[in-house]
GROMACS .gro file of C-alpha atoms in nm:
model
  355
    1MET     CA    1 -10.028  -0.836   2.075
    2LYS     CA    2  -9.768  -0.868   1.805
    3LYS     CA    3  -9.513  -0.689   2.023
    4LEU     CA    4  -9.589  -0.926   2.309
    5SER     CA    5  -9.528  -1.231   2.088
    6ILE     CA    6  -9.193  -1.093   1.972
    7LEU     CA    7  -9.092  -1.028   2.337
    8LEU     CA    8  -9.190  -1.381   2.445
    9LEU     CA    9  -8.995  -1.529   2.154
   10LEU     CA   10  -8.690  -1.324   2.250
   11ILE     CA   11  -8.712  -1.436   2.613
   12LEU     CA   12  -8.744  -1.800   2.504
   13PHE     CA   13  -8.435  -1.773   2.282
   14ILE     CA   14  -8.231  -1.630   2.568
   15ALA     CA   15  -8.353  -1.891   2.815
   16ILE     CA   16  -8.266  -2.189   2.595
   17PRO     CA   17  -7.889  -2.287   2.635
   18THR     CA   18  -7.670  -2.195   2.345
   19SER     CA   19  -7.534  -2.549   2.346
   20VAL     CA   20  -7.858  -2.669   2.195
   21PHE     CA   21  -7.786  -2.470   1.881
   22ALA     CA   22  -7.399  -2.481   1.880
   23VAL     CA   23  -7.241  -2.727   1.635
   24ASN     CA   24  -6.860  -2.763   1.593
   25THR     CA   25  -6.688  -2.926   1.301
   26VAL     CA   26  -6.375  -3.144   1.361
   27ILE     CA   27  -6.185  -3.203   1.038
   28LEU     CA   28  -5.981  -3.524   1.055
   29LYS     CA   29  -5.667  -3.613   0.864
   30ASN     CA   30  -5.823  -3.929   0.722
   31GLY     CA   31  -6.066  -3.724   0.508
   32THR     CA   32  -6.376  -3.741   0.732
   33ASN     CA   33  -6.550  -3.483   0.951
   34ILE     CA   34  -6.711  -3.514   1.292
   35LYS     CA   35  -6.979  -3.269   1.401
   36GLY     CA   36  -7.078  -3.210   1.758
   37LEU     CA   37  -7.015  -2.996   2.060
   38VAL     CA   38  -6.654  -2.980   2.186
   39SER     CA   39  -6.699  -3.038   2.560
   40GLY     CA   40  -6.335  -3.071   2.668
   41GLN     CA   41  -5.977  -3.132   2.570
   42ASP     CA   42  -5.644  -3.234   2.723
   43ASP     CA   43  -5.293  -3.327   2.608
   44LYS     CA   44  -5.413  -3.655   2.462
   45GLY     CA   45  -5.723  -3.555   2.265
   46LEU     CA   46  -6.049  -3.374   2.216
   47THR     CA   47  -6.385  -3.472   2.371
   48VAL     CA   48  -6.685  -3.420   2.140
   49LYS     CA   49  -7.051  -3.464   2.231
   50LEU     CA   50  -7.232  -3.593   1.925
   51ALA     CA   51  -7.584  -3.511   1.809
   52ASN     CA   52  -7.715  -3.849   1.928
   53GLY     CA   53  -7.598  -3.772   2.279
   54ASN     CA   54  -7.290  -3.998   2.276
   55THR     CA   55  -6.942  -3.872   2.363
   56GLN     CA   56  -6.637  -3.945   2.150
   57VAL     CA   57  -6.271  -3.881   2.233
   58ILE     CA   58  -6.065  -3.798   1.926
   59PRO     CA   59  -5.682  -3.825   1.956
   60LYS     CA   60  -5.500  -3.506   1.866
   61SER     CA   61  -5.280  -3.693   1.622
   62GLN     CA   62  -5.585  -3.756   1.401
   63ILE     CA   63  -5.718  -3.397   1.405
   64LEU     CA   64  -5.639  -3.164   1.117
   65LYS     CA   65  -5.847  -2.861   1.216
   66VAL     CA   66  -6.128  -2.772   1.460
   67ILE     CA   67  -6.387  -2.516   1.343
   68TYR     CA   68  -6.623  -2.393   1.611
   69LYS     CA   69  -6.926  -2.371   1.379
   70ASP     CA   70  -7.130  -2.590   1.154
   71LEU     CA   71  -6.969  -2.627   0.810
   72SER     CA   72  -7.097  -2.776   0.492
   73GLU     CA   73  -6.902  -3.048   0.319
   74GLN     CA   74  -6.775  -2.803   0.055
   75GLU     CA   75  -6.655  -2.558   0.321
   76ALA     CA   76  -6.492  -2.838   0.521
   77GLN     CA   77  -6.323  -2.975   0.208
   78LYS     CA   78  -6.191  -2.629   0.119
   79ILE     CA   79  -6.051  -2.580   0.469
   80ARG     CA   80  -5.907  -2.935   0.459
   81LEU     CA   81  -5.718  -2.861   0.141
   82GLU     CA   82  -5.585  -2.535   0.279
   83GLU     CA   83  -5.477  -2.699   0.605
   84GLU     CA   84  -5.317  -2.992   0.426
   85LYS     CA   85  -5.132  -2.747   0.207
   86LYS     CA   86  -5.018  -2.554   0.516
   87LEU     CA   87  -4.922  -2.877   0.691
   88LYS     CA   88  -4.729  -2.998   0.389
   89ALA     CA   89  -4.555  -2.661   0.360
   90LYS     CA   90  -4.474  -2.673   0.731
   91GLU     CA   91  -4.337  -3.027   0.704
   92GLU     CA   92  -4.134  -2.926   0.399
   93ALA     CA   93  -3.996  -2.623   0.585
   94GLU     CA   94  -3.908  -2.840   0.885
   95ARG     CA   95  -3.745  -3.097   0.656
   96LYS     CA   96  -3.538  -2.829   0.485
   97LYS     CA   97  -3.450  -2.681   0.823
   98ALA     CA   98  -3.342  -3.023   0.949
   99GLU     CA   99  -3.139  -3.083   0.633
  100ALA     CA  100  -2.977  -2.742   0.667
  101ALA     CA  101  -2.899  -2.809   1.035
  102GLU     CA  102  -2.757  -3.152   0.947
  103LYS     CA  103  -2.552  -3.002   0.666
  104LEU     CA  104  -2.423  -2.731   0.900
  105ALA     CA  105  -2.337  -2.987   1.169
  106LYS     CA  106  -2.160  -3.202   0.911
  107ALA     CA  107  -1.965  -2.901   0.786
  108GLU     CA  108  -1.869  -2.806   1.141
  109GLU     CA  109  -1.764  -3.166   1.214
  110GLU     CA  110  -1.554  -3.175   0.897
  111LYS     CA  111  -1.402  -2.842   0.995
  112ARG     CA  112  -1.326  -2.971   1.345
  113LEU     CA  113  -1.168  -3.291   1.209
  114ALA     CA  114  -0.964  -3.090   0.961
  115GLU     CA  115  -0.850  -2.858   1.241
  116GLU     CA  116  -0.757  -3.155   1.460
  117ALA     CA  117  -0.565  -3.317   1.174
  118LYS     CA  118  -0.389  -2.987   1.110
  119ASN     CA  119  -0.299  -2.948   1.478
  120ALA     CA  120  -0.183  -3.310   1.499
  121GLU     CA  121   0.034  -3.264   1.192
  122ALA     CA  122   0.179  -2.943   1.334
  123LEU     CA  123   0.246  -3.114   1.668
  124ALA     CA  124   0.410  -3.409   1.490
  125ARG     CA  125   0.635  -3.172   1.297
  126GLN     CA  126   0.716  -2.985   1.616
  127ASN     CA  127   0.801  -3.308   1.797
  128GLU     CA  128   1.005  -3.425   1.499
  129VAL     CA  129   1.203  -3.101   1.499
  130LYS     CA  130   1.246  -3.123   1.876
  131ASP     CA  131   1.362  -3.488   1.862
  132LYS     CA  132   1.599  -3.405   1.579
  133SER     CA  133   1.739  -3.113   1.777
  134LEU     CA  134   1.785  -3.331   2.086
  135LYS     CA  135   1.953  -3.605   1.883
  136GLU     CA  136   2.185  -3.354   1.719
  137LYS     CA  137   2.267  -3.204   2.058
  138GLN     CA  138   2.329  -3.548   2.210
  139ALA     CA  139   2.543  -3.650   1.912
  140LYS     CA  140   2.745  -3.330   1.946
  141GLU     CA  141   2.791  -3.386   2.320
  142ASP     CA  142   2.896  -3.748   2.258
  143ALA     CA  143   3.137  -3.639   1.987
  144ASP     CA  144   3.283  -3.365   2.210
  145ARG     CA  145   3.315  -3.608   2.499
  146ALA     CA  146   3.479  -3.870   2.278
  147LYS     CA  147   3.715  -3.608   2.140
  148SER     CA  148   3.794  -3.487   2.490
  149ASP     CA  149   3.853  -3.844   2.609
  150ALA     CA  150   4.079  -3.916   2.312
  151GLU     CA  151   4.275  -3.597   2.366
  152TRP     CA  152   4.302  -3.672   2.735
  153LEU     CA  153   4.432  -4.025   2.669
  154VAL     CA  154   4.695  -3.889   2.433
  155TYR     CA  155   4.797  -3.622   2.684
  156ARG     CA  156   4.794  -3.883   2.962
  157GLU     CA  157   5.027  -4.116   2.774
  158LYS     CA  158   5.264  -3.834   2.680
  159ASN     CA  159   5.290  -3.701   3.035
  160LYS     CA  160   5.308  -4.024   3.236
  161GLY     CA  161   5.608  -4.076   3.461
  162PRO     CA  162   5.744  -4.287   3.746
  163SER     CA  163   5.554  -4.293   4.073
  164ASP     CA  164   5.686  -4.136   4.390
  165ALA     CA  165   5.769  -4.484   4.522
  166VAL     CA  166   5.983  -4.561   4.216
  167LYS     CA  167   6.157  -4.226   4.249
  168ALA     CA  168   6.239  -4.305   4.612
  169CYS     CA  169   6.355  -4.665   4.552
  170GLY     CA  170   6.510  -4.625   4.209
  171SER     CA  171   6.293  -4.870   4.014
  172ARG     CA  172   5.982  -5.077   4.031
  173MET     CA  173   6.184  -5.395   4.053
  174GLY     CA  174   6.374  -5.247   4.348
  175ILE     CA  175   6.045  -5.215   4.539
  176ILE     CA  176   5.941  -5.569   4.448
  177TRP     CA  177   6.268  -5.749   4.542
  178ARG     CA  178   6.286  -5.565   4.873
  179SER     CA  179   5.930  -5.671   4.956
  180ALA     CA  180   6.013  -6.026   4.845
  181VAL     CA  181   6.315  -6.039   5.078
  182LEU     CA  182   6.140  -5.877   5.372
  183PRO     CA  183   5.768  -5.797   5.353
  184GLY     CA  184   5.713  -5.426   5.413
  185TRP     CA  185   6.069  -5.324   5.319
  186GLY     CA  186   5.974  -5.222   4.963
  187GLN     CA  187   5.680  -5.017   5.093
  188TRP     CA  188   5.903  -4.847   5.349
  189CYS     CA  189   6.159  -4.765   5.078
  190GLY     CA  190   5.882  -4.619   4.856
  191GLY     CA  191   5.751  -4.390   5.129
  192TYR     CA  192   5.445  -4.593   5.225
  193LYS     CA  193   5.537  -4.606   5.594
  194ILE     CA  194   5.195  -4.703   5.730
  195SER     CA  195   5.147  -4.979   5.473
  196ALA     CA  196   5.497  -5.105   5.548
  197GLY     CA  197   5.423  -5.118   5.922
  198VAL     CA  198   5.091  -5.294   5.874
  199ILE     CA  199   5.237  -5.555   5.636
  200ALA     CA  200   5.548  -5.620   5.847
  201ALA     CA  201   5.350  -5.643   6.172
  202SER     CA  202   5.089  -5.872   6.015
  203PHE     CA  203   5.353  -6.098   5.860
  204ALA     CA  204   5.566  -6.121   6.175
  205GLY     CA  205   5.268  -6.160   6.406
  206THR     CA  206   5.117  -6.436   6.193
  207ILE     CA  207   5.450  -6.622   6.179
  208TYR     CA  208   5.492  -6.595   6.556
  209TYR     CA  209   5.138  -6.711   6.629
  210SER     CA  210   5.169  -6.993   6.376
  211GLN     CA  211   5.503  -7.129   6.497
  212ALA     CA  212   5.495  -7.044   6.867
  213VAL     CA  213   5.131  -7.121   6.943
  214LEU     CA  214   4.954  -7.323   6.677
  215LYS     CA  215   5.248  -7.545   6.587
  216GLN     CA  216   5.321  -7.625   6.950
  217ASP     CA  217   4.953  -7.698   7.011
  218TYR     CA  218   4.954  -7.934   6.713
  219LEU     CA  219   5.272  -8.110   6.825
  220GLN     CA  220   5.137  -8.155   7.177
  221SER     CA  221   4.805  -8.290   7.048
  222LYS     CA  222   4.986  -8.525   6.811
  223GLN     CA  223   5.222  -8.644   7.088
  224SER     CA  224   4.926  -8.709   7.319
  225TYR     CA  225   4.750  -8.908   7.049
  226ASP     CA  226   5.064  -9.111   6.974
  227ASN     CA  227   5.114  -9.184   7.343
  228PHE     CA  228   4.757  -9.313   7.382
  229VAL     CA  229   4.795  -9.531   7.074
  230LEU     CA  230   5.128  -9.670   7.200
  231LEU     CA  231   4.987  -9.724   7.548
  232GLY     CA  232   4.697  -9.918   7.399
  233GLN     CA  233   4.932 -10.138   7.206
  234VAL     CA  234   5.157 -10.208   7.510
  235ALA     CA  235   4.922 -10.209   7.807
  236GLY     CA  236   4.575 -10.161   7.667
  237PRO     CA  237   4.269 -10.364   7.765
  238LEU     CA  238   4.314 -10.609   7.478
  239THR     CA  239   4.662 -10.704   7.606
  240ARG     CA  240   4.491 -10.872   7.902
  241LEU     CA  241   4.303 -11.121   7.688
  242THR     CA  242   4.514 -11.407   7.827
  243PRO     CA  243   4.430 -11.702   8.059
  244GLU     CA  244   4.614 -11.541   8.345
  245PHE     CA  245   4.372 -11.242   8.344
  246VAL     CA  246   4.049 -11.401   8.221
  247PHE     CA  247   3.889 -11.648   8.461
  248THR     CA  248   3.523 -11.588   8.413
  249THR     CA  249   3.277 -11.444   8.160
  250SER     CA  250   3.246 -11.125   8.365
  251ASP     CA  251   3.624 -11.071   8.335
  252LEU     CA  252   3.595 -11.097   7.956
  253THR     CA  253   3.299 -10.856   7.948
  254SER     CA  254   3.484 -10.608   8.168
  255ILE     CA  255   3.784 -10.611   7.934
  256PHE     CA  256   3.567 -10.545   7.627
  257ILE     CA  257   3.382 -10.255   7.798
  258GLU     CA  258   3.712 -10.104   7.909
  259ASN     CA  259   3.841 -10.137   7.553
  260ILE     CA  260   3.536  -9.945   7.419
  261PHE     CA  261   3.601  -9.652   7.655
  262TYR     CA  262   3.971  -9.655   7.570
  263ASN     CA  263   3.897  -9.645   7.197
  264ASN     CA  264   3.666  -9.345   7.253
  265ILE     CA  265   3.950  -9.163   7.429
  266ILE     CA  266   4.186  -9.240   7.140
  267ALA     CA  267   3.923  -9.114   6.889
  268ASP     CA  268   3.884  -8.784   7.082
  269GLU     CA  269   4.261  -8.739   7.089
  270LYS     CA  270   4.277  -8.802   6.715
  271LYS     CA  271   4.007  -8.540   6.647
  272SER     CA  272   4.185  -8.291   6.870
  273SER     CA  273   4.512  -8.356   6.687
  274GLN     CA  274   4.346  -8.316   6.345
  275ALA     CA  275   4.181  -7.986   6.450
  276ALA     CA  276   4.512  -7.850   6.578
  277ASN     CA  277   4.680  -7.953   6.253
  278ALA     CA  278   4.406  -7.775   6.049
  279ARG     CA  279   4.456  -7.455   6.249
  280TYR     CA  280   4.830  -7.475   6.198
  281LEU     CA  281   4.797  -7.531   5.821
  282GLY     CA  282   4.547  -7.242   5.805
  283SER     CA  283   4.801  -7.014   5.970
  284LEU     CA  284   5.059  -7.115   5.708
  285GLY     CA  285   4.805  -7.026   5.438
  286GLY     CA  286   4.751  -6.688   5.609
  287ILE     CA  287   5.127  -6.626   5.603
  288GLY     CA  288   5.134  -6.705   5.232
  289LEU     CA  289   4.835  -6.477   5.167
  290ILE     CA  290   4.998  -6.187   5.352
  291TYR     CA  291   5.322  -6.243   5.163
  292LEU     CA  292   5.140  -6.251   4.827
  293SER     CA  293   4.942  -5.937   4.915
  294ASN     CA  294   5.270  -5.769   5.007
  295LEU     CA  295   5.414  -5.846   4.661
  296ILE     CA  296   5.096  -5.729   4.482
  297HIS     CA  297   5.099  -5.404   4.679
  298ALA     CA  298   5.465  -5.352   4.600
  299TYR     CA  299   5.393  -5.403   4.231
  300TRP     CA  300   5.094  -5.166   4.249
  301ILE     CA  301   5.273  -4.873   4.412
  302GLY     CA  302   5.545  -4.902   4.149
  303ARG     CA  303   5.309  -4.844   3.856
  304GLU     CA  304   5.357  -4.546   3.629
  305GLN     CA  305   5.210  -4.220   3.748
  306TYR     CA  306   4.960  -4.048   3.519
  307PRO     CA  307   4.855  -3.684   3.548
  308GLU     CA  308   4.521  -3.630   3.715
  309ARG     CA  309   4.237  -3.508   3.499
  310GLN     CA  310   4.088  -3.170   3.568
  311SER     CA  311   3.841  -3.139   3.854
  312VAL     CA  312   3.563  -2.898   3.941
  313SER     CA  313   3.451  -2.758   4.274
  314VAL     CA  314   3.083  -2.768   4.370
  315ASN     CA  315   2.989  -2.598   4.698
  316GLY     CA  316   3.347  -2.627   4.814
  317LYS     CA  317   3.366  -3.001   4.729
  318GLU     CA  318   3.624  -3.109   4.475
  319ILE     CA  319   3.489  -3.353   4.214
  320LYS     CA  320   3.738  -3.545   3.999
  321GLU     CA  321   3.699  -3.754   3.688
  322GLY     CA  322   3.614  -4.120   3.752
  323PHE     CA  323   3.522  -4.303   4.072
  324ASP     CA  324   3.532  -4.123   4.403
  325PHE     CA  325   3.445  -4.233   4.754
  326GLU     CA  326   3.360  -3.999   5.037
  327THR     CA  327   3.249  -4.041   5.397
  328LYS     CA  328   3.117  -3.774   5.630
  329PHE     CA  329   2.917  -3.722   5.945
  330ASP     CA  330   2.562  -3.593   5.963
  331GLN     CA  331   2.520  -3.332   6.234
  332PRO     CA  332   2.157  -3.242   6.310
  333LEU     CA  333   2.061  -2.878   6.345
  334GLY     CA  334   1.986  -2.798   6.711
  335GLN     CA  335   1.816  -2.503   6.875
  336PHE     CA  336   2.137  -2.297   6.885
  337GLY     CA  337   2.302  -2.418   6.567
  338TRP     CA  338   2.488  -2.737   6.474
  339GLN     CA  339   2.515  -2.982   6.757
  340PRO     CA  340   2.879  -3.074   6.835
  341LYS     CA  341   2.814  -3.448   6.853
  342PRO     CA  342   2.760  -3.629   6.519
  343SER     CA  343   2.452  -3.847   6.495
  344ALA     CA  344   2.528  -4.057   6.186
  345VAL     CA  345   2.795  -4.138   5.930
  346HIS     CA  346   2.744  -4.233   5.567
  347GLY     CA  347   2.954  -4.307   5.262
  348GLU     CA  348   2.906  -4.197   4.901
  349LEU     CA  349   3.045  -4.376   4.596
  350ARG     CA  350   3.012  -4.185   4.269
  351TYR     CA  351   3.148  -4.180   3.915
  352SER     CA  352   3.190  -3.835   3.762
  353ILE     CA  353   3.231  -3.733   3.398
  354LEU     CA  354   3.373  -3.386   3.348
  355PHE     CA  355   3.314  -3.199   3.022
   0.00000   0.00000   0.00000
């Protein structure tokens, strides 16, 4: 009988859910404890079923420790102190770790800034040395060029001589007086045959056109104008304003209308005469301009001859000191080489400094 009672008691203990007897202790950070059965948990908190049957959700931020058994107040307090000590030690370790990391980051930042400052200073010194070297080089080149120019001017003055035109004509004044007497003669004497021909032909042609064509045209226009004016004074419409010609009002009106037309003809003749006179005076100005240009050219070709400064050859092209003008044709490259017919022409004006 006793054995049967023990067996029934054992079966009853197994049949009753363990949750009836299980009690968990939740130790909170605020110093209190909550006892009950932990029925669930998630990222936000812990769900506890209390002894009275209610359910309470405890945020994880408030939980210090969860013990899955029933603890007395002394045991809970002891665990609380240990956990608070651990938590404080953990927080202290994290604080020291953060301070060490911050200190390391600050040291690395200071090291980086110091390295940047060092590199910037080195670059500044390098640039300063480079600029100084360039300035010294430029100063040396300028000094060499100035010295070369000065030496060249001295050499140029020492070795100047009469031009080929002066050698041919005897003197500069000889070229000028010949050109003054007969435009083109001084150029011909100095060896400038083409210039002499152009000046002489231009001067003679302009004189011929001025005197043989424009002057005659002006004289004819002036004579025609004078004749019309004289005719108007002798037999013009206004000369008939007398009783023997005017009998009625219509005769008077007819005379005035005829006088208007006659005055228009005289005005046109006057304009034609003035235009012819302007063309003739312009031709005289052209003659004077050609004559003056002839004298200036004669003076120019008689200037002293200076030695030419040295030149260099680049790709077969001779380059001299000073201004130089060059024209050439562009010949496009065809299928079988350069095409024989040029396609374009261009000019090049340059100023070269040789050193």
